[in-house]
CSV table of C-alpha atoms in Angstrom, one decimal:
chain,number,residue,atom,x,y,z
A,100,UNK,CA,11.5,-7.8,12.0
A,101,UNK,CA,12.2,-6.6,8.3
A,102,UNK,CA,9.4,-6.2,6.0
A,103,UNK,CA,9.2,-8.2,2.6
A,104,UNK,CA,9.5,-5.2,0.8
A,105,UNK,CA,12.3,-3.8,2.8
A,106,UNK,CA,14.3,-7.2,2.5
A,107,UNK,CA,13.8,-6.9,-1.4
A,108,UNK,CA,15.4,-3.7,-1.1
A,109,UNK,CA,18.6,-4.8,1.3
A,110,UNK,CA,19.1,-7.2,-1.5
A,111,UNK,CA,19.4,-4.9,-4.2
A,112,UNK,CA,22.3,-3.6,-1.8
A,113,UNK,CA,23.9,-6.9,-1.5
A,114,UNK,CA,27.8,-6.6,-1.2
A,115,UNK,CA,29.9,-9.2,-1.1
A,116,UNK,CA,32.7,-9.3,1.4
A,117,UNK,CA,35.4,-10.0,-1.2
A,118,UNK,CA,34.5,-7.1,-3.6
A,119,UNK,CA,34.0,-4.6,-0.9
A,120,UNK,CA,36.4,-2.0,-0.9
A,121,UNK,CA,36.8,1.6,-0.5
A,122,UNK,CA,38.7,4.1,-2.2
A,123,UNK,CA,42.2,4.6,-0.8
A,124,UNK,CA,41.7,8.6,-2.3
A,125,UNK,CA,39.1,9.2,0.3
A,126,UNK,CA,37.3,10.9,-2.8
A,127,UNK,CA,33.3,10.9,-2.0
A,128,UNK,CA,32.3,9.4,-5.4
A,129,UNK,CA,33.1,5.5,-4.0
A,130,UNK,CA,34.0,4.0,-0.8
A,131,UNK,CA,32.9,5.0,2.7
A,132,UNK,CA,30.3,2.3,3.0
A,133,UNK,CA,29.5,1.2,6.6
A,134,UNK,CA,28.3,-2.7,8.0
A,135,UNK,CA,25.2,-2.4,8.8
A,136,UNK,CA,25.3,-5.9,10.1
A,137,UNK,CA,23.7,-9.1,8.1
A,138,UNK,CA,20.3,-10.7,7.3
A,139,UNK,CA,20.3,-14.0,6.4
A,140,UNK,CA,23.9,-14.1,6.2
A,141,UNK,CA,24.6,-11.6,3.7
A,142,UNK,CA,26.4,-7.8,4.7
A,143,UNK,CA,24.2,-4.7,3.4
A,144,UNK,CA,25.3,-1.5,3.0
A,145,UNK,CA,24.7,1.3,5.3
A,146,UNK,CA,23.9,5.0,4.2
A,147,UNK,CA,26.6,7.3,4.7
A,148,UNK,CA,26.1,10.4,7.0
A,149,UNK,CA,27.2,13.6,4.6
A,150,UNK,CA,27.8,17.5,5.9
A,151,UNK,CA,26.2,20.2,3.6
A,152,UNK,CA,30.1,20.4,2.3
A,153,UNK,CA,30.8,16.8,1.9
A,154,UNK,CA,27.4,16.5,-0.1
A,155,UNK,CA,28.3,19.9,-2.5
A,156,UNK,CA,31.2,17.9,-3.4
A,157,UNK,CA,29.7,14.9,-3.9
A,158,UNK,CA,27.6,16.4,-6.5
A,159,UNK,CA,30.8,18.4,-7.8
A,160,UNK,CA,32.4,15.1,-8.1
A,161,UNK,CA,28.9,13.1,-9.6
A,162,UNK,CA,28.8,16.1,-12.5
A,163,UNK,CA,32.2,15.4,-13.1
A,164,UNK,CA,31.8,11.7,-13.8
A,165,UNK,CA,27.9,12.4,-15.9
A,166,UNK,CA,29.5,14.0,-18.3
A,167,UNK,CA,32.7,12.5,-18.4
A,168,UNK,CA,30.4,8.9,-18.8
A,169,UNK,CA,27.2,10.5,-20.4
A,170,UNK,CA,25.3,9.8,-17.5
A,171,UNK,CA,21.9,12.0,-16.1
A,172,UNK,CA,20.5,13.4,-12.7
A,173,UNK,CA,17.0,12.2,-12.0
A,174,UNK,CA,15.9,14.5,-8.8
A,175,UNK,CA,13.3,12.3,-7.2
A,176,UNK,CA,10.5,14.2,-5.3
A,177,UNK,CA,7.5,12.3,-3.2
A,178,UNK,CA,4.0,11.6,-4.0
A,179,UNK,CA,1.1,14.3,-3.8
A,180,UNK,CA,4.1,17.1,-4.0
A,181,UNK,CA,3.8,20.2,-2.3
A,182,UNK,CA,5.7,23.5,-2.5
A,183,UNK,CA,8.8,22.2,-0.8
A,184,UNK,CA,9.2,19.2,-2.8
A,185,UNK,CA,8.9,21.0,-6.1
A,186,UNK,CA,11.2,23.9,-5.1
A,187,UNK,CA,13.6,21.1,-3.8
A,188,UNK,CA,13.7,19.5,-7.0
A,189,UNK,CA,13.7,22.1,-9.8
A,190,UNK,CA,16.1,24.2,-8.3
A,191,UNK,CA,18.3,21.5,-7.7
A,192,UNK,CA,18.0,20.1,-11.7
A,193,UNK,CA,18.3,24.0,-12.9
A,194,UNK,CA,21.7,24.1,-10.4
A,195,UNK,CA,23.1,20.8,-11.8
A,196,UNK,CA,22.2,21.9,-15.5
A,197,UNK,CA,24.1,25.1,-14.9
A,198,UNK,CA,27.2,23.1,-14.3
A,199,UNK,CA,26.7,21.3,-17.8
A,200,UNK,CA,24.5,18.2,-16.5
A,201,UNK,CA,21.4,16.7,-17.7
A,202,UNK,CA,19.0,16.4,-15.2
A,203,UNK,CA,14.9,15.9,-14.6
A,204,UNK,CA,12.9,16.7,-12.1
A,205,UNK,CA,10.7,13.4,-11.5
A,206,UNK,CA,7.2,12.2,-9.7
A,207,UNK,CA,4.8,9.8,-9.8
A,208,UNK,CA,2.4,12.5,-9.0
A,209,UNK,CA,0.7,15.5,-11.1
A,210,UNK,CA,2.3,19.1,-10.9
A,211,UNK,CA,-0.6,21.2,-8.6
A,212,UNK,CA,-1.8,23.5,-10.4
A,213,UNK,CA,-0.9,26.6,-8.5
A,214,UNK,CA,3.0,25.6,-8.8
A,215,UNK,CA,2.9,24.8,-12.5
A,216,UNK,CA,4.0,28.6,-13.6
A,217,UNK,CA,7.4,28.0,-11.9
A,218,UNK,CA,7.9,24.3,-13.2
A,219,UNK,CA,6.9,25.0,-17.1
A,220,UNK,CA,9.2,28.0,-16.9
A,221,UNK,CA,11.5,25.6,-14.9
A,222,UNK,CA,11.1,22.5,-17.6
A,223,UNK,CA,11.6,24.9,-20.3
A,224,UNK,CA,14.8,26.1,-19.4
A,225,UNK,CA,16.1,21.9,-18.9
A,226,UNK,CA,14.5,21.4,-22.0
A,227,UNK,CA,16.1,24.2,-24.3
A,228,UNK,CA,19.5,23.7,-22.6
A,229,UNK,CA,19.4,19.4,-22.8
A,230,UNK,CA,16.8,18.1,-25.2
A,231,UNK,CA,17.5,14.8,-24.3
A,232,UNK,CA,18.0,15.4,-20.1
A,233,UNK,CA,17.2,11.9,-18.5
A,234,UNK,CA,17.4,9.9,-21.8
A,235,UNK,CA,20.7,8.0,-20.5
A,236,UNK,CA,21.2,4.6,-19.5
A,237,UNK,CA,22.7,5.5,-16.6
A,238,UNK,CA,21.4,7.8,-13.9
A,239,UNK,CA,22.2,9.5,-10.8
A,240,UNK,CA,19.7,9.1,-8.4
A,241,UNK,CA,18.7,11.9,-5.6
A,242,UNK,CA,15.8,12.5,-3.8
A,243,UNK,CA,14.8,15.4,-2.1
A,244,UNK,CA,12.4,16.1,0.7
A,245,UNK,CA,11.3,12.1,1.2
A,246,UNK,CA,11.3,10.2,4.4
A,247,UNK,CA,10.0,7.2,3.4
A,248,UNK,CA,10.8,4.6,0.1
A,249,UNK,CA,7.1,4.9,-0.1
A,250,UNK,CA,6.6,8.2,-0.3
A,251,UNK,CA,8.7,7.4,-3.7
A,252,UNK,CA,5.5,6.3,-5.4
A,253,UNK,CA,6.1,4.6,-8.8
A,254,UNK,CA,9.3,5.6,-8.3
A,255,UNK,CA,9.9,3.6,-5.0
A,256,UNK,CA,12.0,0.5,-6.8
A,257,UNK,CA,14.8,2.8,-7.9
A,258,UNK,CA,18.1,2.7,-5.7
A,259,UNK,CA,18.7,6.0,-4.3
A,260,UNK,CA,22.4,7.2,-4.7
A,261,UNK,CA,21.8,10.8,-2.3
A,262,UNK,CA,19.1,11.6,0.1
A,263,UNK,CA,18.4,15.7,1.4
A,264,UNK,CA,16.0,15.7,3.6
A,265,UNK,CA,14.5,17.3,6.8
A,266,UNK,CA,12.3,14.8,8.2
A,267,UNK,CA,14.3,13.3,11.6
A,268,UNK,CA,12.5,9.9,11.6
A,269,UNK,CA,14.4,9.6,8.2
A,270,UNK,CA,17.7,8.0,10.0
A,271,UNK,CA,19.0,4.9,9.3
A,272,UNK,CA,17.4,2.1,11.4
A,273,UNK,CA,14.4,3.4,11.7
A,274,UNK,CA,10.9,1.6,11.4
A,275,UNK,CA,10.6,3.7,7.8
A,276,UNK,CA,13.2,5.5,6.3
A,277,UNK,CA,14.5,6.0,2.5
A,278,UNK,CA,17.6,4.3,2.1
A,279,UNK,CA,20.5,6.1,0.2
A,280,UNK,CA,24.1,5.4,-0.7
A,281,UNK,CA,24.7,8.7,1.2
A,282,UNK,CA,22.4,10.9,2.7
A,283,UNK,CA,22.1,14.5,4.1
A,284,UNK,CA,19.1,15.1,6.4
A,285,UNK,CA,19.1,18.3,8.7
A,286,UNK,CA,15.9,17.9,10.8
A,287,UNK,CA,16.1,21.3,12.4
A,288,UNK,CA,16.1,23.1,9.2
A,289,UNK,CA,12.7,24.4,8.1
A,290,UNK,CA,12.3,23.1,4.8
A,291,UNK,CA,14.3,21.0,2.0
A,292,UNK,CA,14.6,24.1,0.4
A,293,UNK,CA,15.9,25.8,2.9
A,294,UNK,CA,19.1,22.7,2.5
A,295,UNK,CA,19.3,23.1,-1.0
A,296,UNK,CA,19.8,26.4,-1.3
A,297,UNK,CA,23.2,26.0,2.0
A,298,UNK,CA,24.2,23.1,-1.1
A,299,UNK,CA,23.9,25.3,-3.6
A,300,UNK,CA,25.8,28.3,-2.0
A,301,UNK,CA,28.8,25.8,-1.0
A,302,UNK,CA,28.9,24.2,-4.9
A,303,UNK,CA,29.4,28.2,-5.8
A,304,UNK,CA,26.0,28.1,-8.5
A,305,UNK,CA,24.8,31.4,-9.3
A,306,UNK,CA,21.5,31.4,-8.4
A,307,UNK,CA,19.3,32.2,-11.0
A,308,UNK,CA,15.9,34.3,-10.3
A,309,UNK,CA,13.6,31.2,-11.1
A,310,UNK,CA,16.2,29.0,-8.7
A,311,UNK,CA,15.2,31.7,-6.1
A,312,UNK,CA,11.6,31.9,-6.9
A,313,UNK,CA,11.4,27.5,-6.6
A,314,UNK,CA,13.3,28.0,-3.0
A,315,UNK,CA,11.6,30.7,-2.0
A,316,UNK,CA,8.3,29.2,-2.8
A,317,UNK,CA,9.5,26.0,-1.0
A,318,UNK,CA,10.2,27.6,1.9
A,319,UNK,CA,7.1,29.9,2.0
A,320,UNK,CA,4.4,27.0,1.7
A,321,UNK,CA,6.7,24.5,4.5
A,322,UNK,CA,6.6,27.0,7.2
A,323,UNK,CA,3.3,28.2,6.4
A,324,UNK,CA,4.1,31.6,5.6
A,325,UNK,CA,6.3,31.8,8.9
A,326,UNK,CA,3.9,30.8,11.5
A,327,UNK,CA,5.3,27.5,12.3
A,328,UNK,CA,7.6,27.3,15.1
A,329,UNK,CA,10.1,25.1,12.6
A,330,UNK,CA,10.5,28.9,11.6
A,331,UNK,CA,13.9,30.0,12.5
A,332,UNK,CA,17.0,32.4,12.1
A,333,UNK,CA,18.3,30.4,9.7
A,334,UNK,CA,15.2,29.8,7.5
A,335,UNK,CA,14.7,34.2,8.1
A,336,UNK,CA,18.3,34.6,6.8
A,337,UNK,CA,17.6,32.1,4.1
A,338,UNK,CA,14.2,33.8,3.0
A,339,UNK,CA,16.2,37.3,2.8
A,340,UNK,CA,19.0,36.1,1.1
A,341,UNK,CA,17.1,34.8,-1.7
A,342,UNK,CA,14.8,37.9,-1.6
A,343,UNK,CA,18.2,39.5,-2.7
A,344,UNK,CA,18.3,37.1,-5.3
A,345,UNK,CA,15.2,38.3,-6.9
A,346,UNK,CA,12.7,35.9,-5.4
A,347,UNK,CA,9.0,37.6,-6.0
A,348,UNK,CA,8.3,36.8,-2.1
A,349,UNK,CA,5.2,40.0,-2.2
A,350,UNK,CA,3.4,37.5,-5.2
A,351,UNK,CA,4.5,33.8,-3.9
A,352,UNK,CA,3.2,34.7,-0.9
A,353,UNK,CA,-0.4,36.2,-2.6
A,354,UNK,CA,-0.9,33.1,-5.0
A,355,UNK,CA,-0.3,30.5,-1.6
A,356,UNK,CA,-1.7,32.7,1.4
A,357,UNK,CA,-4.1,35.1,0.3
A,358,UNK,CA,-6.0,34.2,-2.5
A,359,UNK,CA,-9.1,31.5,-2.6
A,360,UNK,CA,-11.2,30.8,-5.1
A,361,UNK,CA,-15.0,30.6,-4.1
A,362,UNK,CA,-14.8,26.3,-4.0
A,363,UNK,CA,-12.0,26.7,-1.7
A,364,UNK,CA,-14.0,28.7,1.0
A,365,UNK,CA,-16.9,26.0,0.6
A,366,UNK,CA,-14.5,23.6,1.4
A,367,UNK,CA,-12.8,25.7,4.6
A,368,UNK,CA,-16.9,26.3,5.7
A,369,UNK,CA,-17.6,22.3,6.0
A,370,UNK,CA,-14.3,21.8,7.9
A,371,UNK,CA,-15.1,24.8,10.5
A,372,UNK,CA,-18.9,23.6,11.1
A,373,UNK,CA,-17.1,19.9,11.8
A,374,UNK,CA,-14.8,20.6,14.3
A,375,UNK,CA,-14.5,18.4,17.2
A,376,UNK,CA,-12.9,19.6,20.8
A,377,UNK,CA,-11.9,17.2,23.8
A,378,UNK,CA,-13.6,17.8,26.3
A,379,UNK,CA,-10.6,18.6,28.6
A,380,UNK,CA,-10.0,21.0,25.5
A,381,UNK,CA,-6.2,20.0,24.9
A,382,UNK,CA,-6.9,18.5,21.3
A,383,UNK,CA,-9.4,19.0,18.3
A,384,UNK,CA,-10.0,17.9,14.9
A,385,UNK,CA,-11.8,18.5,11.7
A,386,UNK,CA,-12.2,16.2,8.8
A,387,UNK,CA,-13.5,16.4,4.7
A,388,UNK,CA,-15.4,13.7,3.0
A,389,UNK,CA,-15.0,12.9,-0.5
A,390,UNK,CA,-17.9,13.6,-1.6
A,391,UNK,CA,-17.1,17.5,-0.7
A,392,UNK,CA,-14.5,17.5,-3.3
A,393,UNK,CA,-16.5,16.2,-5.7
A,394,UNK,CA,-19.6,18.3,-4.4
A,395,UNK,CA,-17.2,21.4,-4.8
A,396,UNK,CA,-15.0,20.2,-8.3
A,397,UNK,CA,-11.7,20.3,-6.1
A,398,UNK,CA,-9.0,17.3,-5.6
A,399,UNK,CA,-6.7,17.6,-2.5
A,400,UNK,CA,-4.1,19.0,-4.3
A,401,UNK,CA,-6.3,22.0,-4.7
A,402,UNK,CA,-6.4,22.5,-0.8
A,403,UNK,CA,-2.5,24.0,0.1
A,404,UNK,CA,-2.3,25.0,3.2
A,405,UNK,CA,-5.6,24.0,4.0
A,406,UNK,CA,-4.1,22.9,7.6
A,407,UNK,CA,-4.7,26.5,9.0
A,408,UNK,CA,-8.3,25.8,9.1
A,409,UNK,CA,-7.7,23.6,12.3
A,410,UNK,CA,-4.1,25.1,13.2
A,411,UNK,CA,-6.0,28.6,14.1
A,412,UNK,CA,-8.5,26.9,16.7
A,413,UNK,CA,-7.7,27.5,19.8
A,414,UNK,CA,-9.0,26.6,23.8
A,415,UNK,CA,-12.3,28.5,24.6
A,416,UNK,CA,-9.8,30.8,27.2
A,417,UNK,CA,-7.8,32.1,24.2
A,418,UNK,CA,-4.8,29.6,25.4
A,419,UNK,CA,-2.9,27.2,22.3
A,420,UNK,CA,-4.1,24.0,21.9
A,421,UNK,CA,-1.9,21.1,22.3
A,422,UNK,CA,-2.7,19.0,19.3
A,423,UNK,CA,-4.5,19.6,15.9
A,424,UNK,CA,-6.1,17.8,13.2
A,425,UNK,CA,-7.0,17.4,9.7
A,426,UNK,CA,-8.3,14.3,8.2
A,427,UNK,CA,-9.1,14.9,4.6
A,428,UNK,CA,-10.7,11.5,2.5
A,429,UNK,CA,-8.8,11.5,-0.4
A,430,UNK,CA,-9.9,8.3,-1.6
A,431,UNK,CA,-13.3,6.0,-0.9
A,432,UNK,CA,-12.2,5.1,2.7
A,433,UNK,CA,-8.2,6.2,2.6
A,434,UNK,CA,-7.9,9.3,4.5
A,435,UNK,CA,-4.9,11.4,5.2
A,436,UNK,CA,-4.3,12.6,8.6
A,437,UNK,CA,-2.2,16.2,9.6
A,438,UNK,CA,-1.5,16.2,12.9
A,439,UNK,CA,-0.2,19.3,14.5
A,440,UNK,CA,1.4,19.9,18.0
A,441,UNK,CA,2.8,22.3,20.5
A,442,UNK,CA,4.6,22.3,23.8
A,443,UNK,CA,5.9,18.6,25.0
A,444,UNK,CA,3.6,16.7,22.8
A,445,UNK,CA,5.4,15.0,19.5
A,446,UNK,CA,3.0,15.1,16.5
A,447,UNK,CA,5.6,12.3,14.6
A,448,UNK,CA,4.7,10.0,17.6
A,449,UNK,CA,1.2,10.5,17.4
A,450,UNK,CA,1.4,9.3,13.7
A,451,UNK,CA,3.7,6.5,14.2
A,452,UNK,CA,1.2,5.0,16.4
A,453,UNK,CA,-0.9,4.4,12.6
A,454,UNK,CA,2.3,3.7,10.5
A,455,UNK,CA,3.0,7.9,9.7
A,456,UNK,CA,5.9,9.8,11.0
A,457,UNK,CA,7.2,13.4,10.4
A,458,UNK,CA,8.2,16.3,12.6
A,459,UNK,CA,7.9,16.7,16.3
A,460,UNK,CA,5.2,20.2,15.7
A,461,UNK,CA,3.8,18.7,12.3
A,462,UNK,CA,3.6,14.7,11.1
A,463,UNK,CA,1.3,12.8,8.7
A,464,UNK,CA,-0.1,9.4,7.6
A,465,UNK,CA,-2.7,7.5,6.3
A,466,UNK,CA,-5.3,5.4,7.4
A,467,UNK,CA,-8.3,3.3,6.2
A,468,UNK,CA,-11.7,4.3,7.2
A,469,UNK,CA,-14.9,7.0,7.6
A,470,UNK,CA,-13.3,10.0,8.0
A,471,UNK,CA,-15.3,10.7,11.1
A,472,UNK,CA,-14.2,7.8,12.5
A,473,UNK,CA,-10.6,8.1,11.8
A,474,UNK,CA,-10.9,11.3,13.4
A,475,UNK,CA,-12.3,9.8,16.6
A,476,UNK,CA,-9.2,7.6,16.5
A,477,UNK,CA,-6.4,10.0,16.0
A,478,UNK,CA,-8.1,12.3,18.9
A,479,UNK,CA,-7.9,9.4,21.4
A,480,UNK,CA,-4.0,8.4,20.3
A,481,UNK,CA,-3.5,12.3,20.9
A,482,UNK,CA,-5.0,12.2,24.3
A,483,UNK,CA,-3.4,8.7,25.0
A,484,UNK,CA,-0.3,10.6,24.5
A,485,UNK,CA,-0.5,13.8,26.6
A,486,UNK,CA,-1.4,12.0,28.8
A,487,UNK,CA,1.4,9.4,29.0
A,488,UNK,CA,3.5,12.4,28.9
A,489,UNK,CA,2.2,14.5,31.5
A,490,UNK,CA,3.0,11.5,34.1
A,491,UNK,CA,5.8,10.8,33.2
């Protein structure tokens, strides 16, 4: 059963049998729509399954048209943004502006502060290059590092042209996905960042050294300085190539991984003196309150990373825990859960249990409720679910 709001949005898609057609040039800027089957009698477009090629020349093609047609590029990245989603975005405007585009970067959310060095420098660039970038009547829409529509925020009414993700429960017929015109989504690769830079490469963009510095950083903060397992060959060979580049990976990785300002350690002291164990040992938790943020003059943008606090517990015999998690209030009883797993447990189905989804080692959602408690409830799904799995 579809949701109001995701019937709304299959009828912004609404195509009508006798104007359907696709482009007898096979050219990736119309056409290639799939059925996707009806809802109350009408046919709704499906999103179109694009290789890292296919997509460079789709945007090749959609550059083409913007400034034949004085159209823009709005890069749409999710709510609360992190690292990946700002590297995503910006590099991907900067890239696009180098071919003669105008494009924005755009959230509903606040820059972080600890990322705002790289986007100034980054909006400065768009700015002196395209005065008026976004001021079009017509846009391209992309968004970058998004699973959900709403994850879009304010943003989440707009119709999404491309989708780059990395998130596997983003796929078509899925519970919650973010529906696109055409969509490329690599759920093995590391980071978004670590897809927009193989687009990039294969539209032939020079990258610049603040292009390498947004990817890099992107990269960095998603993997958590390597020492995730969604670490990999690829996302190695991506992190040296753009060292090569001229990406300051000895200072990114400073500013995100070694350096904490005295309200940051309060905050990491009240999680460590709350953590909870199973008794069998195969999952813990910790959880903030709001009043610690306001106690300690932080918001939860403030805390990157702050998922190692609970990711470095282990059993009492030295051996990995299973699952982790964080559950940080971030508003008067709305709490956001991390969950973090290892071995045959799947952290994404631990958090769609609660309406969340994500990776199978790392997956988020939210949930209303003392943070203590929510805790208590995301523990016994985890334990629900070993469980299950182990007979099976």
């Amino acid at each position: 059963m579809r949701s109001s709001q995701e019937l709304l949005r299959s009828k912004r898609r609404e195509l009508l049998i006798g104007s359907f057609q696709t482009n007898p040039s096979g050219s990736l800027r119309e056409g290639f729509f799939y059925y996707v089957g009806t809802d109350c009698g009408k046919i709704y477009i499906m999103d179109k399954k694009l290789t890292v090629e296919e997509t460079a020349q789709f945007l090749r093609d959609a550059v083409d048209d913007a400034i034949k047609e004085k159209k823009s590029f709005r890069i749409f990245y999710h709510i609360r943004p992190d690292g990946d989603a700002i590297g995503s975005a910006y590099s991907l405007a900067l890239g696009l502006n180098l071919l003669g585009a105008s494009a924005a970067a755009v959230g509903s959310d606040p820059i972080p502060s600890v990322f705002r060095d790289l986007t100034d420098e980054a909006e400065a660039v768009l700015r002196r290059k395209d005065p008026e970038r976004g001021d079009t009547e017509e846009t391209v829409n992309i968004a970058v590092d998004t699973a959900t529509t709403y994850r879009l925020g304010k943003n989440s009414d707009e119709d999404i042209d491309l989708c780059i993700d990395h998130h596997g429960t983003n796929e078509p017929g899925g519970e919650r996905y973010l529906p696109a015109r055409y969509r490329h989504v690599e759920a093995d690769a590391s980071s978004c960042s670590e897809i927009i830079f193989s687009i990039l490469k294969a539209m032939d963009i020079e990258i610049t050294k603040l292009m390498a510095d947004l990817l890099y950083t992107g990269l960095l903060t998603d993997v958590s300085c390597f020492r995730t397992r969604s670490t990999t060959a690829a996302s190695l060979q991506t992190a040296a190539e753009l060292a090569s580049m001229g990406a300051d990976i000895v200072d990114i990785a400073r500013k995100h991984y070694m350096m904490k300002p005295l309200p940051r350690i309060e905050m990491e002291k009240l999680a460590y003196e709350r953590i909870r164990f199973s008794q069998d040992e195969n999952v813990a938790g910790t959880y903030l309150e709001l009043d610690d943020y306001i106690r300690n003059g932080l918001e939860d943008s403030d805390l990157r990373d702050f998922n190692t606090v609970i990711d470095q517990v282990c059993k009492s015999d030295g051996s990995p825990l299973p699952v982790r998690i964080m559950v940080r209030e971030i508003e008067k009883g709305r709490c956001r859960i991390s969950v973090m797993a290892r071995s045959f447990v799947n952290a994404a189905d631990i958090c769609a249990v609660v309406g969340g989804g994500g990776h199978n080692n790392s997956a988020g959602a939210e949930m209303q409720g003392d943070p203590a408690e929510v805790l208590e409830k995301i523990m016994e799904i985890s334990l629900q679910n070993i469980h299950a799995k182990k007979s099976s």
